[in-house]
Coordinates of C-alpha atoms and ligand atoms in Angstrom, one line a residue:
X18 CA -102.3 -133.9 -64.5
X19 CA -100.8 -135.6 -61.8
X20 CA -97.0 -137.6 -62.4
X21 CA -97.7 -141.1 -61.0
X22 CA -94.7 -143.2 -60.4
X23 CA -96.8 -146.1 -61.3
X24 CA -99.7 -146.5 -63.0
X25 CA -101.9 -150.1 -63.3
X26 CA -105.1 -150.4 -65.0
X27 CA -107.6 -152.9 -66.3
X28 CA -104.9 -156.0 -64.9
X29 CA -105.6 -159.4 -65.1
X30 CA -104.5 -162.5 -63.6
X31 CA -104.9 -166.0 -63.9
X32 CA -103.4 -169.3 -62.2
X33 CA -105.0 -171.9 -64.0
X34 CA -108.7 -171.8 -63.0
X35 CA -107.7 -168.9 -59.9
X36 CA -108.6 -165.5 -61.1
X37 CA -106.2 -164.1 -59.0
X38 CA -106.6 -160.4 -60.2
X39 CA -109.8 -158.9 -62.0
X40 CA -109.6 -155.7 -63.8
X41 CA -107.9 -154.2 -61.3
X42 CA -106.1 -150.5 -61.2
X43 CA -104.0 -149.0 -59.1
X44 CA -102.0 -145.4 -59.3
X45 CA -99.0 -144.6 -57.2
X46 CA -98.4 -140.8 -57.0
X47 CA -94.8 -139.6 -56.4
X48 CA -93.9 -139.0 -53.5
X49 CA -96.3 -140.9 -51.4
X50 CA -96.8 -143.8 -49.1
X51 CA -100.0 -145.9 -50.1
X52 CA -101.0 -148.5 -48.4
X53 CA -103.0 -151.5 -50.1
X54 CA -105.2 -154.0 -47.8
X55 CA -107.3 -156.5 -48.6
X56 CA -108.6 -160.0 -46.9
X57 CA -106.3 -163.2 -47.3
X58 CA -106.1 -163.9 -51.0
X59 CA -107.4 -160.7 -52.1
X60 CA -104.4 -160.2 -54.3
X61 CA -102.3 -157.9 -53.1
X62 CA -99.1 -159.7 -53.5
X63 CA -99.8 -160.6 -56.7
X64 CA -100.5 -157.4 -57.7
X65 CA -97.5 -156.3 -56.8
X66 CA -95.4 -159.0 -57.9
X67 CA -97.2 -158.6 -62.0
X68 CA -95.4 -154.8 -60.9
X69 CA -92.6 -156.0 -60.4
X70 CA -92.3 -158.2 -63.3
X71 CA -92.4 -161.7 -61.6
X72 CA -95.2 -162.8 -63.5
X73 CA -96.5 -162.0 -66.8
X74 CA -99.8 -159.8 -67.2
X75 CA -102.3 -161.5 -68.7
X76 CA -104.8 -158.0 -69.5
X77 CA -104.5 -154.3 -69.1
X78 CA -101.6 -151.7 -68.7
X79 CA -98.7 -150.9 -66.5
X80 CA -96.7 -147.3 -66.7
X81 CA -93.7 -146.3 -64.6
X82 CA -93.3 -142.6 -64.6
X83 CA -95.4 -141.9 -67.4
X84 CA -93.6 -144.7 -69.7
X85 CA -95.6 -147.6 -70.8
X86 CA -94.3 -150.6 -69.8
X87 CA -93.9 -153.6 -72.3
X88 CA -93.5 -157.4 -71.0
X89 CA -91.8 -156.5 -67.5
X90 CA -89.1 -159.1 -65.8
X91 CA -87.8 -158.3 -62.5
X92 CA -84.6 -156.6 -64.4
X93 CA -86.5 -154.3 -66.8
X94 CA -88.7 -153.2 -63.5
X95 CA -85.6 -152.8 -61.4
X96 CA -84.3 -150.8 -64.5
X97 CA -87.2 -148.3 -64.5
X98 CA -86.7 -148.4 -60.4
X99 CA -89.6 -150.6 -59.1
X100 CA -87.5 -152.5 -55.7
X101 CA -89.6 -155.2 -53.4
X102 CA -89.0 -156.5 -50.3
X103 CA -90.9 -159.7 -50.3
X104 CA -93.2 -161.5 -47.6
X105 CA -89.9 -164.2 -47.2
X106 CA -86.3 -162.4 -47.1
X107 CA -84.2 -163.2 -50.0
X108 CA -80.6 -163.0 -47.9
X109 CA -78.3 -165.0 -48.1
X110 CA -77.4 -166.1 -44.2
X111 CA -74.3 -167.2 -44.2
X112 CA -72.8 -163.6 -46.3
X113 CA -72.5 -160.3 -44.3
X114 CA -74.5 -157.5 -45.2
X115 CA -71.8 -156.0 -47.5
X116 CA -71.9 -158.8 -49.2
X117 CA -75.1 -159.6 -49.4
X118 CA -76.0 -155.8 -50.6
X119 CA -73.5 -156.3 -53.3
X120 CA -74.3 -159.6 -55.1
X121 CA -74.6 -159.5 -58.4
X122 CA -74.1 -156.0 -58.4
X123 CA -70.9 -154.9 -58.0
X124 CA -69.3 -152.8 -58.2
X125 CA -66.6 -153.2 -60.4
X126 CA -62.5 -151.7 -60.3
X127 CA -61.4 -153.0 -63.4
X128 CA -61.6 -157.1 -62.9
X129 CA -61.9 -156.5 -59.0
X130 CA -64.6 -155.9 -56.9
X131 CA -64.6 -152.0 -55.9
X132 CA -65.1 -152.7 -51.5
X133 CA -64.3 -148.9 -50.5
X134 CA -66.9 -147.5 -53.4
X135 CA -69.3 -150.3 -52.1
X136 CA -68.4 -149.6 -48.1
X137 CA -68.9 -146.0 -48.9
X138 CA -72.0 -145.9 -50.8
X139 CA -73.9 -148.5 -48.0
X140 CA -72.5 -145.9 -45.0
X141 CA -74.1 -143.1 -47.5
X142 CA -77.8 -144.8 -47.1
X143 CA -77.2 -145.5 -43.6
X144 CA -76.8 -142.0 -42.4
X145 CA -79.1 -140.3 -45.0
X146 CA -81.9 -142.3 -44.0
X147 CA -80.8 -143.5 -40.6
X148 CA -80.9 -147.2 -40.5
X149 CA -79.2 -149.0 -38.0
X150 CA -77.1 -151.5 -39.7
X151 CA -73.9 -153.6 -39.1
X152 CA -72.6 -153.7 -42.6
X153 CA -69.8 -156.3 -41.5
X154 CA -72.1 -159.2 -39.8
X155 CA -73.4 -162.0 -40.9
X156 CA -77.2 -162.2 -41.6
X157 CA -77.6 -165.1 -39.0
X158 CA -76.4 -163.0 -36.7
X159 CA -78.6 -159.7 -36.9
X160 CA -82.4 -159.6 -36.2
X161 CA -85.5 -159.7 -38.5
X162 CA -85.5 -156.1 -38.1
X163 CA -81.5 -155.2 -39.1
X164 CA -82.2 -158.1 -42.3
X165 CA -85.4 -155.8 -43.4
X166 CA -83.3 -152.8 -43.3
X167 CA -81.0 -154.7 -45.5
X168 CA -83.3 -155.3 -48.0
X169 CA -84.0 -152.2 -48.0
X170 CA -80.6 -151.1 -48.5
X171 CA -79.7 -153.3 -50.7
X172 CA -82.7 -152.3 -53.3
X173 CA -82.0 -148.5 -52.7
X174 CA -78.2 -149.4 -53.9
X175 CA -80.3 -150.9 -57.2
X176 CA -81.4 -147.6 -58.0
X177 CA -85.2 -147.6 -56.8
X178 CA -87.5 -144.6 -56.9
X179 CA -90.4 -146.9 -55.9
X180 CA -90.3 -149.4 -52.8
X181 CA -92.6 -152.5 -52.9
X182 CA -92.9 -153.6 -49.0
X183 CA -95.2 -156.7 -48.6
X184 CA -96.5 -157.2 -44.8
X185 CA -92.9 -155.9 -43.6
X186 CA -94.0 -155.4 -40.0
X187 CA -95.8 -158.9 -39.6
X188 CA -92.7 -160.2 -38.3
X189 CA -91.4 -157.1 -36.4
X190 CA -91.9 -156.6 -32.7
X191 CA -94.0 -153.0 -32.2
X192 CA -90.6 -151.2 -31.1
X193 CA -89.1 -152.7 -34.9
X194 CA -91.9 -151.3 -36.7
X195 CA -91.4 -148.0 -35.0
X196 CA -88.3 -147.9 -36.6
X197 CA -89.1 -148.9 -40.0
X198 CA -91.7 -146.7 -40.2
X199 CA -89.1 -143.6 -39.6
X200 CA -87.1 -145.0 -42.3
X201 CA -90.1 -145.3 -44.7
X202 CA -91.2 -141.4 -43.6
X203 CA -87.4 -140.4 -44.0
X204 CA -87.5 -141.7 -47.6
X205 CA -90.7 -140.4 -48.6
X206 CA -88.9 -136.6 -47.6
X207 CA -86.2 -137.7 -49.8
X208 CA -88.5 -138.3 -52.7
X209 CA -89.1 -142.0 -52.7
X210 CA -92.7 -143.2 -53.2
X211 CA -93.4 -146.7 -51.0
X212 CA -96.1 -149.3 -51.2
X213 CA -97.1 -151.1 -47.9
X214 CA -98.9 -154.1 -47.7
X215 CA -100.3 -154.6 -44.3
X216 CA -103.1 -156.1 -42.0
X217 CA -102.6 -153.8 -39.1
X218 CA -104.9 -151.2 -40.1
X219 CA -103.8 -149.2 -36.8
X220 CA -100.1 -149.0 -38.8
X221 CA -102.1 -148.1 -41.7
X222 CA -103.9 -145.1 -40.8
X223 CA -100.8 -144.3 -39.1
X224 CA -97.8 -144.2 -42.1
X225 CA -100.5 -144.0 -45.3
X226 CA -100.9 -140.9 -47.6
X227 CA -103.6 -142.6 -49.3
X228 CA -104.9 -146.3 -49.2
X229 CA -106.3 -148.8 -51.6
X230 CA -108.7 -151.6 -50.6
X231 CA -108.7 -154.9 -52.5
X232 CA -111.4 -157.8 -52.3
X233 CA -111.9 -161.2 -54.2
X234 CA -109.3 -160.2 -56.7
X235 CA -111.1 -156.3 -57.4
X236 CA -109.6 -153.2 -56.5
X237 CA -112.2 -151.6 -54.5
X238 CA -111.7 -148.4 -53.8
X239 CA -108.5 -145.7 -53.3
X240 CA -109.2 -143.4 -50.3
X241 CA -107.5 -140.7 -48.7
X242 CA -106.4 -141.7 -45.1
X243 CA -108.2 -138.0 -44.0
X244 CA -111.3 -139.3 -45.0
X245 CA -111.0 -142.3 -43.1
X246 CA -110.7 -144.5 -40.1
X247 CA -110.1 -148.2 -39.4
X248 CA -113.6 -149.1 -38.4
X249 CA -114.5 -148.6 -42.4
X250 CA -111.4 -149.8 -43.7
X251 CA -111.9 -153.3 -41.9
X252 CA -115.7 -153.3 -43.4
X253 CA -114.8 -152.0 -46.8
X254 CA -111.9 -154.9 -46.4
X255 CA -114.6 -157.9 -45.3
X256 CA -117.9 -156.8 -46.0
X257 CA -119.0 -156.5 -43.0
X258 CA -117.9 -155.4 -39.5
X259 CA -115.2 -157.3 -38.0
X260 CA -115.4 -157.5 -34.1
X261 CA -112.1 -158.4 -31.8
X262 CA -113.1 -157.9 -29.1
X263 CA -115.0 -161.2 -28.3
X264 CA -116.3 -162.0 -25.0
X265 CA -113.7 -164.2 -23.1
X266 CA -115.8 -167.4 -22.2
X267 CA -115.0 -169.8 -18.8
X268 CA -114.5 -172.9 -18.7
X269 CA -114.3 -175.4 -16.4
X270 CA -110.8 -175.4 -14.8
X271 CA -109.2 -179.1 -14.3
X272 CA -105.5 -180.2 -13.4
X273 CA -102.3 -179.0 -14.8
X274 CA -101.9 -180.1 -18.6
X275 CA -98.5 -178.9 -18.7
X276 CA -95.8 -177.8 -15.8
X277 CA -92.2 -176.4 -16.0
X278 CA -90.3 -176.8 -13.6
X279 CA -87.1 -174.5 -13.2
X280 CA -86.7 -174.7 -16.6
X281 CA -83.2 -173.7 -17.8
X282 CA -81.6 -173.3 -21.7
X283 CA -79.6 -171.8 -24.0
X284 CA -81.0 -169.4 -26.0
X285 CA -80.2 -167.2 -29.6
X286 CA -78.7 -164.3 -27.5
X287 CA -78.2 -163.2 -23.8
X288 CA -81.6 -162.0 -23.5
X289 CA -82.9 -165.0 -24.4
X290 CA -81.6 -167.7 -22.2
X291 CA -84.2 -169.1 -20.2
X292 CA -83.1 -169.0 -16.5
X293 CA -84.9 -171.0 -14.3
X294 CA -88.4 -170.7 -15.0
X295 CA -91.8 -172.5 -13.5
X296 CA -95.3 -172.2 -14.3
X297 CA -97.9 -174.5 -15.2
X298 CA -101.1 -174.7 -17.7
X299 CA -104.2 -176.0 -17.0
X300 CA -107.0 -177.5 -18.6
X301 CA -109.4 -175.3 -19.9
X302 CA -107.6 -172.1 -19.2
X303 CA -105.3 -170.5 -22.0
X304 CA -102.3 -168.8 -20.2
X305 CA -100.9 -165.8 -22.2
X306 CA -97.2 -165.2 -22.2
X307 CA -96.1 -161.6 -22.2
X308 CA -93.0 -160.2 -23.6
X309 CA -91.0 -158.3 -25.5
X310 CA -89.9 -160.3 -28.2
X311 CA -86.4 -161.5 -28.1
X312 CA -86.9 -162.3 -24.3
X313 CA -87.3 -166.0 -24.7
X314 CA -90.3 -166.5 -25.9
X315 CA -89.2 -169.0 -28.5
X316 CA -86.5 -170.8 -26.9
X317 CA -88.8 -171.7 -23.7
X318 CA -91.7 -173.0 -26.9
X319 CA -88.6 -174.8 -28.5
X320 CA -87.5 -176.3 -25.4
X321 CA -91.4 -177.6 -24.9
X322 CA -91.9 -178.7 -28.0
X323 CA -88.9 -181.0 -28.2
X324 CA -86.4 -178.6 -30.5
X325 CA -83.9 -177.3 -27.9
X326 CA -82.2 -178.6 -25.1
X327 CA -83.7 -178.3 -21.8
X328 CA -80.3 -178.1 -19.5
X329 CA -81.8 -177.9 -16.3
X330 CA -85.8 -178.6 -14.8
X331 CA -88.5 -180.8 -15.8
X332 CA -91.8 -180.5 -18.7
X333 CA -94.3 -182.6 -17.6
X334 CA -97.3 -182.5 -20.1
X335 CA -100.6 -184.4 -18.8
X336 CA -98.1 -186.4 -16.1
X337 CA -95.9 -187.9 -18.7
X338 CA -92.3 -186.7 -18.6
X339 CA -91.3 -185.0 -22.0
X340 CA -88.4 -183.3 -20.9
X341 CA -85.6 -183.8 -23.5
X342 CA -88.0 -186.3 -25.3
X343 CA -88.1 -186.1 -29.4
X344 CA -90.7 -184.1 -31.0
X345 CA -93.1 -187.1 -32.1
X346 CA -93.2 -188.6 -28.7
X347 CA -94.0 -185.2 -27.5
X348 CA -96.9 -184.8 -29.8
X349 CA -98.2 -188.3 -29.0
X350 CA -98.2 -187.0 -25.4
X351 CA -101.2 -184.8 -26.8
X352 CA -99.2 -181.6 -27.2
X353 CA -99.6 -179.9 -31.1
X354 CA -98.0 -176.3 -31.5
X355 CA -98.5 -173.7 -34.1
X356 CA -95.0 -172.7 -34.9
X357 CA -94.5 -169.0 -35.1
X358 CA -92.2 -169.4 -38.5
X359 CA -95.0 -171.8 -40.4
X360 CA -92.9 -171.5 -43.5
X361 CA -90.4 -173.9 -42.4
X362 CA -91.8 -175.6 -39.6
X363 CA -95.6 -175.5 -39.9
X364 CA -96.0 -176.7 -43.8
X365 CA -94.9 -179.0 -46.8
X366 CA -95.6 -176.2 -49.1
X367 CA -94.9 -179.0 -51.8
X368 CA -97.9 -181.0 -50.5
X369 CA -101.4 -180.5 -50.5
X370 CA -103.6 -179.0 -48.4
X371 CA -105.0 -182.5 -48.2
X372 CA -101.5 -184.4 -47.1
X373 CA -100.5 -181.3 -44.9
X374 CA -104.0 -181.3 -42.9
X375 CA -103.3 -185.4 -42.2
X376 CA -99.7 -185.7 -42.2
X377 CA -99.5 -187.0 -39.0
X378 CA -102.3 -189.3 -39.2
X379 CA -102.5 -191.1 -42.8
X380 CA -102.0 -194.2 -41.8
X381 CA -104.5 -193.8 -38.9
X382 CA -108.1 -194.7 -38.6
X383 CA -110.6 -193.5 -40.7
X384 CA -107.8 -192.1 -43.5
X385 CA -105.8 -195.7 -43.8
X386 CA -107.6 -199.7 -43.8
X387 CA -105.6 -202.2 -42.0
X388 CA -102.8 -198.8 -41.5
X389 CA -101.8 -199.0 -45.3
X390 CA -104.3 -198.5 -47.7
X391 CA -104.8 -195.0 -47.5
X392 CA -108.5 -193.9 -48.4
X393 CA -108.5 -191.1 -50.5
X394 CA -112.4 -190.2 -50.3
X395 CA -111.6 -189.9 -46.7
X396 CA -109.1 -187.7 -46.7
X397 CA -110.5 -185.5 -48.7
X398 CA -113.8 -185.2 -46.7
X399 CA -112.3 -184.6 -43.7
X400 CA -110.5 -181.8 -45.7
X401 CA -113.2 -179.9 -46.7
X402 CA -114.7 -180.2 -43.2
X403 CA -111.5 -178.1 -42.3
X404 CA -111.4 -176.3 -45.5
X405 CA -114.7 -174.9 -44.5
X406 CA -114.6 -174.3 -41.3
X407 CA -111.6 -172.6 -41.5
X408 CA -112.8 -170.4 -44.4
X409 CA -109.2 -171.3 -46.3
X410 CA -109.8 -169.9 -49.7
X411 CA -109.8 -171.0 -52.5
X412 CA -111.3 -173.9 -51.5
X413 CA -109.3 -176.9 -52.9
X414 CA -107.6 -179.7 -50.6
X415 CA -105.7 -180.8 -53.7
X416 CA -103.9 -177.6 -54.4
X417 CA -100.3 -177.5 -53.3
X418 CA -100.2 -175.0 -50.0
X419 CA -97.1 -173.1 -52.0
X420 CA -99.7 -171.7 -54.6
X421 CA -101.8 -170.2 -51.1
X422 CA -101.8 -166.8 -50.3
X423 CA -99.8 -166.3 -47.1
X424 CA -102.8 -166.2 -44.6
X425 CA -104.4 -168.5 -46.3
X426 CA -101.3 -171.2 -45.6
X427 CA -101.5 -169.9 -42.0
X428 CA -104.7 -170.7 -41.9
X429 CA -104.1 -174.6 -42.9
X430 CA -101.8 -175.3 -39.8
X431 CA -104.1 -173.4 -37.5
X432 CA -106.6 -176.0 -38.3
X433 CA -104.5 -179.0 -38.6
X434 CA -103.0 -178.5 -35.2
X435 CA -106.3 -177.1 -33.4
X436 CA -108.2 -180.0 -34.5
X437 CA -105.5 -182.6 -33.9
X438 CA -104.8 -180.9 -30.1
X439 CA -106.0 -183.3 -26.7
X440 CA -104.4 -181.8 -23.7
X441 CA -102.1 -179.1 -24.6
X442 CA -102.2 -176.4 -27.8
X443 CA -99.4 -174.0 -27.9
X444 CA -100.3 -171.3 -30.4
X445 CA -96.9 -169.2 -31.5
X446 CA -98.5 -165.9 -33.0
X447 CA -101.8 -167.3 -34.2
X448 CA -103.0 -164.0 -35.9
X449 CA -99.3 -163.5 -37.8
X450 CA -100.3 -162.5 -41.6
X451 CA -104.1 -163.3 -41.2
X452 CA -106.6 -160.5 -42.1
X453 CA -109.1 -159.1 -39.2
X454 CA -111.8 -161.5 -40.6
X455 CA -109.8 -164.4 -39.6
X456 CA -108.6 -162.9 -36.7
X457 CA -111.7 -162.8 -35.2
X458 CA -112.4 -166.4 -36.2
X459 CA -109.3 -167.4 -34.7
X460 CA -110.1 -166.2 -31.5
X461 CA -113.1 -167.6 -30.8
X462 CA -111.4 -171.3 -32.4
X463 CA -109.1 -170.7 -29.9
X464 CA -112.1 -170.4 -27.3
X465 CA -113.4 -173.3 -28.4
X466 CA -110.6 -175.2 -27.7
X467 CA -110.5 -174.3 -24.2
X468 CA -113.9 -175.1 -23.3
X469 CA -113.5 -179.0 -24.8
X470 CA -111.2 -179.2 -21.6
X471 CA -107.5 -178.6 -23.3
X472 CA -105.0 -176.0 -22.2
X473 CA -103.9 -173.2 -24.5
X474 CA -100.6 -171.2 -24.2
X475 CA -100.7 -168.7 -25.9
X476 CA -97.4 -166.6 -27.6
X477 CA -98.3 -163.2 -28.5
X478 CA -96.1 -159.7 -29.0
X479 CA -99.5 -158.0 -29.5
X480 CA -100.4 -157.4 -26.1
X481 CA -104.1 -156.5 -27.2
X482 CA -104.2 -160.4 -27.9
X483 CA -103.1 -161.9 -24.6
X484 CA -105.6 -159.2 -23.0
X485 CA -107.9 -160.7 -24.7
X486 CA -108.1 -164.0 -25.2
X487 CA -105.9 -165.0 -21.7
X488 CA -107.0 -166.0 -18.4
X489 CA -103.5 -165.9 -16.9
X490 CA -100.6 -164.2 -17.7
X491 CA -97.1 -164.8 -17.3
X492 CA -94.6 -162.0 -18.0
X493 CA -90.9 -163.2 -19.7
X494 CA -88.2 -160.5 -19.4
X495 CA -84.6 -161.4 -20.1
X496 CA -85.4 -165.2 -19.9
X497 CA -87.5 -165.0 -16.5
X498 CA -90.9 -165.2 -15.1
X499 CA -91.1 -161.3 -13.5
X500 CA -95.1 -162.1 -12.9
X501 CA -97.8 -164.2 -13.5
X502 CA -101.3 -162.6 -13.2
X503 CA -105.0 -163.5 -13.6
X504 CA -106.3 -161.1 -16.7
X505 CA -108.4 -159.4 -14.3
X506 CA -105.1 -157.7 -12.7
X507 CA -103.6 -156.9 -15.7
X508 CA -103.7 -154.1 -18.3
X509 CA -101.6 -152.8 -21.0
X510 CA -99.5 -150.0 -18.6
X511 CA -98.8 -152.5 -16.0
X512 CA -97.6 -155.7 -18.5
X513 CA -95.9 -153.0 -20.0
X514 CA -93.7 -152.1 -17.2
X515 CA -93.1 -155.7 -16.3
X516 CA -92.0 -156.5 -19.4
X517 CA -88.9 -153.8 -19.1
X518 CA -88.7 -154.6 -15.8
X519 CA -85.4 -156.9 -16.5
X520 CA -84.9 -160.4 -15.2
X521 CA -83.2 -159.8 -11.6
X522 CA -86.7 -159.3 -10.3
X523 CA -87.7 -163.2 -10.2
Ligands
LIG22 N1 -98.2 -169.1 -57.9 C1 -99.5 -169.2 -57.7 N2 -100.2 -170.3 -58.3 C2 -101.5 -170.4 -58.1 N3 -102.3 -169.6 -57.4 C3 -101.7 -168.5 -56.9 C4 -100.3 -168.3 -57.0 N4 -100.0 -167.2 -56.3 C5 -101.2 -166.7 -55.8 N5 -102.2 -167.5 -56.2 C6 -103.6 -167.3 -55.8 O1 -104.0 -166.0 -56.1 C7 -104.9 -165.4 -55.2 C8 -104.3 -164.1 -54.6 O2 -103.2 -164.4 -53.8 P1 -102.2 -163.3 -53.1 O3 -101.0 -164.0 -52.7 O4 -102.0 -162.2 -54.1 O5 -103.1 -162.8 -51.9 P2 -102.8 -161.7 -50.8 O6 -103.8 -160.7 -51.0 O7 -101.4 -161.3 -50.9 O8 -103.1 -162.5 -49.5 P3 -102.4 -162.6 -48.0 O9 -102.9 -161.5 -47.2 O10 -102.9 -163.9 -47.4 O11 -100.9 -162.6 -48.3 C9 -105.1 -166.5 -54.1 O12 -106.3 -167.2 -54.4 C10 -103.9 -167.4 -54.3 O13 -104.2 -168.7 -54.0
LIG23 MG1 -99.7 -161.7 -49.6

């Protein structure tokens, strides 16, 4: 028989009324890198957080190298070498690396903390499995990518034979997940047998040995990658076939809902800085914006939106002047944005679905009489209208969004701000975290939108995205415009090349 690092069977999971997991099993053979999919809410985090001891089984069995497990806590699984790196970083910004790898574990020289064994030890992992990391910065000031790599380190340093990854690469730029994925085949050759949660089935049947396909809380099926290919995995995923590619529809073109003029401000890093920039967005056209992440992208949406400085240039959105205004009178302008990091901008996770969908509009007509007495019934119609139509599972405007799955929360601002948005919608990753099912139904939402006469920008990494939802597309390297081209004009080799063109060009 076959030594599985981890063996689940016949698990069961409640939240309340949720049946979050249903007799579920799962085997992890040594050695390997399994992937495990599954629609938004299927339960794959769970599932791997009842592995990792964070919440208590409520039916079946867990082994970890043959040993049956007992009641499991995060310390008895990192004991038996279970490590996760969750959907949300657990670092500690304003410690370096060092220290952050070494908290609550140190190691110890008599009273004092042992830093050369420590320093050493770190250096070890970097070179064995070739990770790129500045042991002696701060987290603020290393990327999303170095911080993963942390985690990672910082788990190995814990002892663990088995790596829990949830949707690591949702927030990594393609080159970042190249790299991680050379770390995860460099620690399978050392031994190490990894879990990956992911939506990107093309990463999937890229890095899997084997994958497992969850649905409505069931473990479907465990599958060789050989024997497989994306097309199935998406249907085995949603039922049905999933199609992306939706036909881009026209609509009818009107003024400019938004132009920036020389735009100038500071940004994270160098690279970022936007330098003089100027393009506009009209209505009923989405304009794609190109780039390799880290090239500005954010700070140019932060400086629309009302959350950075513009130093230089002017934002006018539907011929009012915003530049420099505050966020509120930006979005009573008619602008509404969904933020790339919906964690902390996007979401009360300690409110409702309910209060998040009408946050901005309780005391308005029809959800408050007289702009006080707030009418529940209201509120709660108008939620499931959204609830609905934006297929947010489960179902329930009263449930606090921090008890949502993560595309499931995603899918809650996408339809606060889409139906809330009159002249301009700017849509920061739209398809971050959200199965191919939704994907598809964001897409055509975002369609939609367009055609009742607003203007879209749209912030993508995945260039397959701005191909194919844009009409324009604007190309940001090192802070400038290097091109803006009608989709017609524009393919995947030549964006490419503009992209790493550098900023000296504009
Ligand atoms: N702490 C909690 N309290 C109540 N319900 C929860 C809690 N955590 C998860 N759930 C519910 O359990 C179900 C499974 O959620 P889970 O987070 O495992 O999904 P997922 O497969 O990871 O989805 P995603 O791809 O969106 O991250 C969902 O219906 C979710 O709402
Ligand atoms: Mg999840």
């Amino acid at each position: 028989m076959k030594q599985y690092a981890v063996a689940m069977s016949g698990i069961e999971k409640y939240f309340g009324p949720v049946h979050a997991v249903s007799n579920a099993s799962f085997n992890l053979i040594s050695g390997e890198i399994h992937s495990l999919i599954g629609e938004n809410g299927a339960g794959k985090s769970t599932m791997m957080k009842l592995l990792y001891g964070m919440y208590p089984i409520d039916d079946g069995s867990i082994s970890i190298d043959g040993e049956t497990m007992g009641p499991l806590t995060p310390k008895i699984a990192i004991e038996h070498g279970i490590g996760m790196v969750h959907q949300e970083f657990m670092l500690v910004n304003e410690l370096t690396v060092m220290e952050n790898i070494i908290l609550g574990f140190e190691p110890r020289k008599g009273p004092l903390i042992d830093f050369v064994k420590a320093r050493e030890k770190i250096r070890e992992y970097i070179e064995k499995y070739n990770m790129d990391v500045q042991i002696n910065k701060r987290i603020n000031q290393i990327s999303v990518g170095e911080s993963q790599r942390v985690e990672i380190i910082k788990i190995l340093s814990r002892g663990a034979n088995t790596i829990i990854l949830d949707e690591p690469t949702g927030v990594l730029t393609p080159q970042e997940a190249r790299k991680l994925f050379e770390i995860l085949r460099n620690l399978k050759a050392a031994g190490k047998s990894i879990i990956f949660i992911s939506h990107k089935l093309n990463e999937v049947m890229d890095i899997s040995d084997r994958i497992t396909v969850m649905r409505h809380s069931n473990v479907i099926e465990t599958v060789n990658k050989q024997d497989t290919n994306a097309r199935e995995l998406s249907k085995m995923m949603v039922g049905r076939e999933v199609f992306l590619n939706i036909k881009r529809t026209q609509a009818k073109i009107g003024d400019p809902v938004l132009t920036v003029d020389n735009l100038w401000t500071s940004g994270e890093k160098e690279l970022s800085k936007i330098r003089g920039i100027s393009f506009n967005v009209r209505a009923g056209e989405i304009v794609g914006v190109a780039g390799v992440d880290g090239n500005g992208q954010s700070e140019m949406v932060e400086a629309i939106t009302g959350l950075r400085e513009v130093e230089r240039g002017a934002i006018t959105l539907a011929g009012v002047n915003i530049t420099n205004r505050s966020t509120r009178f930006i979005r009573k302008a008619g602008l509404t944005h969904i933020p790339e990091d919906r964690n902390t901008r996007g979401l009360n996770r300690m409110a409702s679905v309910a209060d998040n969908l009408v946050v901005n509009r309780i005391y308005n007509k029809p959800f408050s009489k007289f702009g006080f007495i707030i009418d529940r019934k209201a509120i709660n119609s108008y939620s499931e209208e959204l609830i609905q139509k934006y297929d947010v599972r489960p179902p329930k405007a009263e449930m606090l969004t921090t008890h949502f799955s993560g595309g499931n929360a995603q899918k809650v601002v996408v339809a606060r701000e889409v139906a809330e948005s009159t002249k301009l919608l700017i849509a920061s990753q739209p398809s971050r975290g959200i199965d191919v099912g939704a994907i598809e139904s964001i897409r055509t939402i975002l369609q939609e939108v367009k055609s009742r006469g607003i203007g879209v920008l749209l912030v993508s990494v995945e260039l397959e995205e701005v191909l194919s939802l844009s009409d324009r597309i604007v190309v940001l390297s090192e802070g400038n415009i290097v091109g803006i081209l009608p989709v017609e004009e524009a393919n995947e080799e030549n964006l490419g090349m503009m992209m790493l063109s550098g900023g000296g060009a504009s």
